[in-house]
PDB file of C-alpha atoms in Angstrom:
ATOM      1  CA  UNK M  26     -77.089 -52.322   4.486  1.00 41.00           C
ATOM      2  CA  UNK M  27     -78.850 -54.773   1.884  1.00 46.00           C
ATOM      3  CA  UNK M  28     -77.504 -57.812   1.747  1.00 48.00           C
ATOM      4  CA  UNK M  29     -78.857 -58.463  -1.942  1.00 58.00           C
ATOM      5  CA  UNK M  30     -77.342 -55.142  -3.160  1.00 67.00           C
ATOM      6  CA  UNK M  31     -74.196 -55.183  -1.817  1.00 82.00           C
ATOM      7  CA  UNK M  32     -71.521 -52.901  -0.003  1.00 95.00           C
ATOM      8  CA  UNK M  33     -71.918 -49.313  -1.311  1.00 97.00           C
ATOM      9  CA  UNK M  34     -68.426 -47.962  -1.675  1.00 97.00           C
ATOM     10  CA  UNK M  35     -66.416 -44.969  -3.405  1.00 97.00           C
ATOM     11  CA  UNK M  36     -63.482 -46.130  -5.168  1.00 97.00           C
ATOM     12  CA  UNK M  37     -61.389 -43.105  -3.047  1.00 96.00           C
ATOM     13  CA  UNK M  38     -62.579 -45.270  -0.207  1.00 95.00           C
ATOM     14  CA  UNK M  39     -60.910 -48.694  -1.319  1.00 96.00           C
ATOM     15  CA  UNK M  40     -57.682 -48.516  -0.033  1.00 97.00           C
ATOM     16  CA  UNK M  41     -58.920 -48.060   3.615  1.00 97.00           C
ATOM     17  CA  UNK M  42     -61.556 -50.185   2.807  1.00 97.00           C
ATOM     18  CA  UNK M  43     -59.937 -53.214   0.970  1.00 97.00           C
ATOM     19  CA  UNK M  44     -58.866 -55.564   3.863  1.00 97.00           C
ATOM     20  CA  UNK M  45     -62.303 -55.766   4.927  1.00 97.00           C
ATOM     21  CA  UNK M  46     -64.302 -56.822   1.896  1.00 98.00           C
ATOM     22  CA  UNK M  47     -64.349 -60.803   1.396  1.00 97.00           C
ATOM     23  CA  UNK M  48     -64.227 -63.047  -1.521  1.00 97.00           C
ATOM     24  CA  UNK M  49     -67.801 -63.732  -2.459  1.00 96.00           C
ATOM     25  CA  UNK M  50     -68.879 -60.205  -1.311  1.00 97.00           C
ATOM     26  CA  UNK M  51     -71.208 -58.157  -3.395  1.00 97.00           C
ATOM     27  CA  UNK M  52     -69.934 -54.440  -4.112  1.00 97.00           C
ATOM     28  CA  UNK M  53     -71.689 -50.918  -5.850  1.00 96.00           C
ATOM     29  CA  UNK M  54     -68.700 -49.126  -6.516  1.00 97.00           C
ATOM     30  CA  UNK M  55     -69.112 -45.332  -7.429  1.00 98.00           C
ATOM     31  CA  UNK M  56     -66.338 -42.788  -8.125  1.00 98.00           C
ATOM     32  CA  UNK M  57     -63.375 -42.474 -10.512  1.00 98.00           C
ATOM     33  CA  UNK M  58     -61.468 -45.573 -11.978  1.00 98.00           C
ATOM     34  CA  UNK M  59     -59.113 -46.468 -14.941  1.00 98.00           C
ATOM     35  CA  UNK M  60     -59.417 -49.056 -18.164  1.00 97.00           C
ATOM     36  CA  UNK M  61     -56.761 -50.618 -18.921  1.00 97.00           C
ATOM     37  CA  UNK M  62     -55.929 -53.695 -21.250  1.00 96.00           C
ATOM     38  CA  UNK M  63     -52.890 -55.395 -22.611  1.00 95.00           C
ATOM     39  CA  UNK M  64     -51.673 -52.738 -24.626  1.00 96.00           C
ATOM     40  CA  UNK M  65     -52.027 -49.858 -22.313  1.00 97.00           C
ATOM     41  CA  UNK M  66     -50.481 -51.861 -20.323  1.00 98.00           C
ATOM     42  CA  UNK M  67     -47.141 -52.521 -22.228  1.00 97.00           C
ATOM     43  CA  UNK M  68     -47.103 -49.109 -22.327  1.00 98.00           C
ATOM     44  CA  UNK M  69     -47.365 -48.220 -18.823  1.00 98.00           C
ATOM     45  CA  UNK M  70     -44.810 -50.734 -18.082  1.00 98.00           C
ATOM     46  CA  UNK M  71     -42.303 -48.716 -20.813  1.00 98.00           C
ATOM     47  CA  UNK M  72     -43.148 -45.583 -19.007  1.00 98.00           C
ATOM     48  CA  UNK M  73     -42.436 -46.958 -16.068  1.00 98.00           C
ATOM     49  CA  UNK M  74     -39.091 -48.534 -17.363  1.00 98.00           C
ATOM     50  CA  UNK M  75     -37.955 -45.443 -18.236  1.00 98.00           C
ATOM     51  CA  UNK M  76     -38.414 -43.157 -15.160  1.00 97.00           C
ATOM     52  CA  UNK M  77     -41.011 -41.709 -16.929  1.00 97.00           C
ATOM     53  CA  UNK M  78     -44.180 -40.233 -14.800  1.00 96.00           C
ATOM     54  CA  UNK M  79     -47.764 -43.057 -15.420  1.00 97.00           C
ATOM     55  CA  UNK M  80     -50.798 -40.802 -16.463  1.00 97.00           C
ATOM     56  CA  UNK M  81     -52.600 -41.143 -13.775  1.00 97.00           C
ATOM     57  CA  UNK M  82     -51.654 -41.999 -10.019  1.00 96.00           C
ATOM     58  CA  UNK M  83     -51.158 -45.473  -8.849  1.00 96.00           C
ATOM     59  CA  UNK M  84     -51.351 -44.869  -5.278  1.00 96.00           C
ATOM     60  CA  UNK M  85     -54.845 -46.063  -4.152  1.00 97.00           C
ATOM     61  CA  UNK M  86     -56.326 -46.386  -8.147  1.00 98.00           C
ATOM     62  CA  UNK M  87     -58.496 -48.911  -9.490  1.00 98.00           C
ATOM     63  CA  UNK M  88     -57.947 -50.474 -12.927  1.00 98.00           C
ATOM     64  CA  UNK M  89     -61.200 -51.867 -14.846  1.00 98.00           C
ATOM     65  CA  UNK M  90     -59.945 -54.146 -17.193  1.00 97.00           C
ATOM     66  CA  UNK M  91     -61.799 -52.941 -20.154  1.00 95.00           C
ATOM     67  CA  UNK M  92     -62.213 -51.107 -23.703  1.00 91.00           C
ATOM     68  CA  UNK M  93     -65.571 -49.202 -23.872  1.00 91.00           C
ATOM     69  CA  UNK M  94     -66.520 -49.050 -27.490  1.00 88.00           C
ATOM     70  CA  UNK M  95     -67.725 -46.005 -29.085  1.00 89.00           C
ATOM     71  CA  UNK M  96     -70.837 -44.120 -27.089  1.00 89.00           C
ATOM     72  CA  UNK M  97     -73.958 -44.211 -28.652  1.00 88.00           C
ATOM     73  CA  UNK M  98     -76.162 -41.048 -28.409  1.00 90.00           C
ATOM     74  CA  UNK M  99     -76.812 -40.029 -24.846  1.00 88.00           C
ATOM     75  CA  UNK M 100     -74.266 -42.463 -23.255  1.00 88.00           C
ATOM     76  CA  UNK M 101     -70.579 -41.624 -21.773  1.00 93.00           C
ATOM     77  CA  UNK M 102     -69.462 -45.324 -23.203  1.00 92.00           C
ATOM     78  CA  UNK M 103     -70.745 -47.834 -25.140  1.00 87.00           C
ATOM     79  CA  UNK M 104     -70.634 -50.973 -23.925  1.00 88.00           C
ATOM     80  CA  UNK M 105     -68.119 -51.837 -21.391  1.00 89.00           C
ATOM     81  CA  UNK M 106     -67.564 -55.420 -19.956  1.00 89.00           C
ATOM     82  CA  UNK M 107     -64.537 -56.812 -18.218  1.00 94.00           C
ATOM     83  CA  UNK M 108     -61.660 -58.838 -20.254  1.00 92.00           C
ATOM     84  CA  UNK M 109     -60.027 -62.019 -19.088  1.00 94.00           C
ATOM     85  CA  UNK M 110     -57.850 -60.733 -16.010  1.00 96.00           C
ATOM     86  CA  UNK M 111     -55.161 -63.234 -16.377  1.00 97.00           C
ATOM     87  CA  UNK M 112     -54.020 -61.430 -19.660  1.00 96.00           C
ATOM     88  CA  UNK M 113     -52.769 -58.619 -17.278  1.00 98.00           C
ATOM     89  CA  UNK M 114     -51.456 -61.545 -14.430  1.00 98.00           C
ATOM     90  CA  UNK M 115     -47.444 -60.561 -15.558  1.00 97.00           C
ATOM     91  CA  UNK M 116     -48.262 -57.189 -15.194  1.00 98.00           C
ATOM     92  CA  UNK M 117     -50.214 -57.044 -12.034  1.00 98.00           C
ATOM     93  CA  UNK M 118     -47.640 -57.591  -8.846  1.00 98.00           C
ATOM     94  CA  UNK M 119     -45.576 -55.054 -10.122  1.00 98.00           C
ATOM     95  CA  UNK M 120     -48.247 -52.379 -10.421  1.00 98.00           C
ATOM     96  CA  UNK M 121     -49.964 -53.416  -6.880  1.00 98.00           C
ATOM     97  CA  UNK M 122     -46.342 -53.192  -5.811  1.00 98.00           C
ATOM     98  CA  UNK M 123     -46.358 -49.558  -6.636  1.00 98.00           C
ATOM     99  CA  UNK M 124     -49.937 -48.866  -4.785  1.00 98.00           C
ATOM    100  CA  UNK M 125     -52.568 -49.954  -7.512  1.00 98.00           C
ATOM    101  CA  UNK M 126     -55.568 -51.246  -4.856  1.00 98.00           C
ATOM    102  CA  UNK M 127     -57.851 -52.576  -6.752  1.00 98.00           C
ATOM    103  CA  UNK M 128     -58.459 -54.579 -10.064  1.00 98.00           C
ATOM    104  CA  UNK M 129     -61.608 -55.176 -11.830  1.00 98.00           C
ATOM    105  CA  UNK M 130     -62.215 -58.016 -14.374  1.00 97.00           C
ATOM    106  CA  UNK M 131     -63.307 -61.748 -14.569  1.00 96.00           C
ATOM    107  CA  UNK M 132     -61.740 -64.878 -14.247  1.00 95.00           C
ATOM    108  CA  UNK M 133     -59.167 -66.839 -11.628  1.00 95.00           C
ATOM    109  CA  UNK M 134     -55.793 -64.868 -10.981  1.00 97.00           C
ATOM    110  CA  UNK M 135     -52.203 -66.129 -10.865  1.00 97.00           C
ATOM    111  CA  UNK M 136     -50.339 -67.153  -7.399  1.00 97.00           C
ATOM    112  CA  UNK M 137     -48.412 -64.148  -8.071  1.00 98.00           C
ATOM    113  CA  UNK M 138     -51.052 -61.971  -8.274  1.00 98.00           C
ATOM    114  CA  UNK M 139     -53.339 -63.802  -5.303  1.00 98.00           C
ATOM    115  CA  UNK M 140     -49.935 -62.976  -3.257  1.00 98.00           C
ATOM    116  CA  UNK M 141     -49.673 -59.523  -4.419  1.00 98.00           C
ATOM    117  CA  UNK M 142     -53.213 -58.688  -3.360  1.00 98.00           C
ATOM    118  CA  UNK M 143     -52.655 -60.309   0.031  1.00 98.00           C
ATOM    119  CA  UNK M 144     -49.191 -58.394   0.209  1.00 98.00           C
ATOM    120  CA  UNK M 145     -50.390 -54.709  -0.464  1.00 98.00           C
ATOM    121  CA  UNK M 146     -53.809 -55.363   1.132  1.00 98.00           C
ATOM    122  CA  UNK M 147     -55.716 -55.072  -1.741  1.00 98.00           C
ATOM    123  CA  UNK M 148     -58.412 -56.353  -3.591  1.00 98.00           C
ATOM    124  CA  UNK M 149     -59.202 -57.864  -7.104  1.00 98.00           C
ATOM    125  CA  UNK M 150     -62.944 -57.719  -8.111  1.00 98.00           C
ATOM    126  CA  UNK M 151     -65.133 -58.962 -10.748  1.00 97.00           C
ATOM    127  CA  UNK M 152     -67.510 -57.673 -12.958  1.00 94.00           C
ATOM    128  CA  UNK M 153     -69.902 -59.833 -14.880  1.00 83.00           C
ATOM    129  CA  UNK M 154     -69.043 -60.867 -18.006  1.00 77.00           C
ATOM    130  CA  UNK M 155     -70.848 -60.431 -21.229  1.00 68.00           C
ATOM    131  CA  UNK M 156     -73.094 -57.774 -19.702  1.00 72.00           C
ATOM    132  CA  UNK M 157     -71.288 -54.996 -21.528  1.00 75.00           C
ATOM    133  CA  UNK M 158     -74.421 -53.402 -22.942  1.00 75.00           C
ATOM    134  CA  UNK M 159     -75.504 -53.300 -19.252  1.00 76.00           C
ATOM    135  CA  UNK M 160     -72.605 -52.050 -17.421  1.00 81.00           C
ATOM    136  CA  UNK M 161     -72.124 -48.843 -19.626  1.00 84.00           C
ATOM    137  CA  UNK M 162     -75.957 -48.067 -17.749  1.00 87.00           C
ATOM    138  CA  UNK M 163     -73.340 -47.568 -14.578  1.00 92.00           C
ATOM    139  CA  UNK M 164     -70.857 -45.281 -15.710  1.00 95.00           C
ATOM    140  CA  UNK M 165     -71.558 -41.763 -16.165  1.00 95.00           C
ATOM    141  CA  UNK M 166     -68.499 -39.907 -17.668  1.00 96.00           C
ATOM    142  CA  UNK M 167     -65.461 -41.160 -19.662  1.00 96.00           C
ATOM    143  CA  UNK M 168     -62.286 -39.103 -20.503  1.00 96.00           C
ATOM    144  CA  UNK M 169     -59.430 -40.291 -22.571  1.00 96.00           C
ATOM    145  CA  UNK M 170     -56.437 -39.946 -20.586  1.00 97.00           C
ATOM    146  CA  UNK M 171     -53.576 -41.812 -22.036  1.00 97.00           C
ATOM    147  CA  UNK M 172     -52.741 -43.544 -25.710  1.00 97.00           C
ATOM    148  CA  UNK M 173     -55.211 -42.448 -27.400  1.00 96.00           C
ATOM    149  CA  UNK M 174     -53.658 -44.154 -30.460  1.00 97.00           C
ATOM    150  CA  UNK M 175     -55.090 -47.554 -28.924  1.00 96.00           C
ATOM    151  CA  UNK M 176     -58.474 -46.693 -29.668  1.00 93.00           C
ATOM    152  CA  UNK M 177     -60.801 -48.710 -27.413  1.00 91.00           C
ATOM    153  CA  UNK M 178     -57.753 -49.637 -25.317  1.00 94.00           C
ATOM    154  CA  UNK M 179     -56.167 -46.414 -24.849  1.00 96.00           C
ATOM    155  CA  UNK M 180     -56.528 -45.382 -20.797  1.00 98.00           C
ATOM    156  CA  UNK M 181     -59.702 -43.860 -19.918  1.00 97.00           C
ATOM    157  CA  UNK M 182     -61.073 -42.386 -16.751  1.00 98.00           C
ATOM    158  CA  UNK M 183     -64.599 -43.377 -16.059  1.00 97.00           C
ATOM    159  CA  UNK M 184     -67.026 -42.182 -13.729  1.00 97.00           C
ATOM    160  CA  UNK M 185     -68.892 -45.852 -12.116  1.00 97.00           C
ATOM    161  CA  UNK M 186     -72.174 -45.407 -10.305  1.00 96.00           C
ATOM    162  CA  UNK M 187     -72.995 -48.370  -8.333  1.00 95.00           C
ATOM    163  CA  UNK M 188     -71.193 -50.699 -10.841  1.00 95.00           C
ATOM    164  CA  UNK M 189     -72.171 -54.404  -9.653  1.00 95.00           C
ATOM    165  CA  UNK M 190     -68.759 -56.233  -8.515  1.00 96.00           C
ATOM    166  CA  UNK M 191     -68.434 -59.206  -6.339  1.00 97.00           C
ATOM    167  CA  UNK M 192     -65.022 -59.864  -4.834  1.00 98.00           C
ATOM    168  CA  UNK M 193     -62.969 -62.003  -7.061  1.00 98.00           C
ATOM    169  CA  UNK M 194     -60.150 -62.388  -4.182  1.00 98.00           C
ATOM    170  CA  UNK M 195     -59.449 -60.787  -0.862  1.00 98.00           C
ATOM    171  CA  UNK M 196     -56.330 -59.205   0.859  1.00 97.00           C
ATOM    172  CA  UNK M 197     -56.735 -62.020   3.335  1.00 97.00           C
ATOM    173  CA  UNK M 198     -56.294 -65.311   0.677  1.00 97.00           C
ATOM    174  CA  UNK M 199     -60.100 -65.565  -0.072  1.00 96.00           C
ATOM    175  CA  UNK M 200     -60.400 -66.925  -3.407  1.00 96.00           C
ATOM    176  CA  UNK M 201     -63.542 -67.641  -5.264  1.00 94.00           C
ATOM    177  CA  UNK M 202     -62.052 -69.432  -7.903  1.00 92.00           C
ATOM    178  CA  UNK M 203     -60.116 -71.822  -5.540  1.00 82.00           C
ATOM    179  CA  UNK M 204     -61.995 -74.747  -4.355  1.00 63.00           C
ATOM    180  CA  UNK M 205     -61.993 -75.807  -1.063  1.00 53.00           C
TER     181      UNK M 205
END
């Protein structure tokens, strides 16, 4: 492996692989994950309120915290950088809970969340922000799978290829945003 590039990983492989990886940890993650902001989140939760089946499976799924805009020609998405994660921190234990394993974003996390990750052995991960134009150069397919109302914010399934990350916060109570 190459230090500088980082841990090459599928996202299929992140729930086995999760306890492993360490705050401060470079990771190219490939394979299917989810975008979803506030609003697609308030709607999960009401679908979840109501016994109602989520549109895609939680067990094992990463969530991107993200709204690609529109694609320009010969792109999948147009440009796709993280949000602030702590806009999805009331949202988060409940949905790890349920077998979400990884979140993508930027910024510090809650408690509730750090102890959430540590409980379900997962991982939170961070994407650099304000790199948008330069992240949608990872992803190679996008499909609208829920709310499409929401525009940008609706839930879509994107394909990453080696999308940078660096591990935000580990299933073991490494933090990068806690100082020591």
């Amino acid at each position: 492996m190459n230090k500088t590039a980082g841990v090459r990983l599928d996202a299929g492989e992140l729930k086995e692989a999760a306890p492993s990886l360490k705050a401060g940890e470079r990771v190219l993650l490939s394979g299917w994950v989810y975008t979803a902001r506030d609003a697609a989140h308030k709607q999960l939760f009401a679908l979840l309120d109501n016994g109602e089946p989520l549109p895609f499976p939680l067990d094992g799924a990463t969530v991107y915290y993200a709204g690609p805009t529109k694609a320009p020609p010969g792109l999948p998405v147009g440009s796709c950088g993280p949000t602030t994660s702590s806009r999805m921190d009331r949202f988060a234990p409940r949905l790890l809970d349920l077998g979400l394993t990884a979140m993508i974003g930027k910024g510090g996390r809650s408690p509730e969340v750090l102890e959430a990750v540590c409980r379900n052995q997962a991982v939170y991960l961070c994407a650099l922000g304000g790199a948008g134009a330069l992240a949608c150069r990872c992803i190679a397919s996008c499909e609208t799978v829920a709310f499409p109302e929401l525009g940008c914010e609706s839930i879509k399934r994107l394909e990453f290829r080696e999308f940078p990350l660096i591990v935000g916060a580990d299933s073991s109570g490494g933090n990068l945003f806690m100082r020591r």
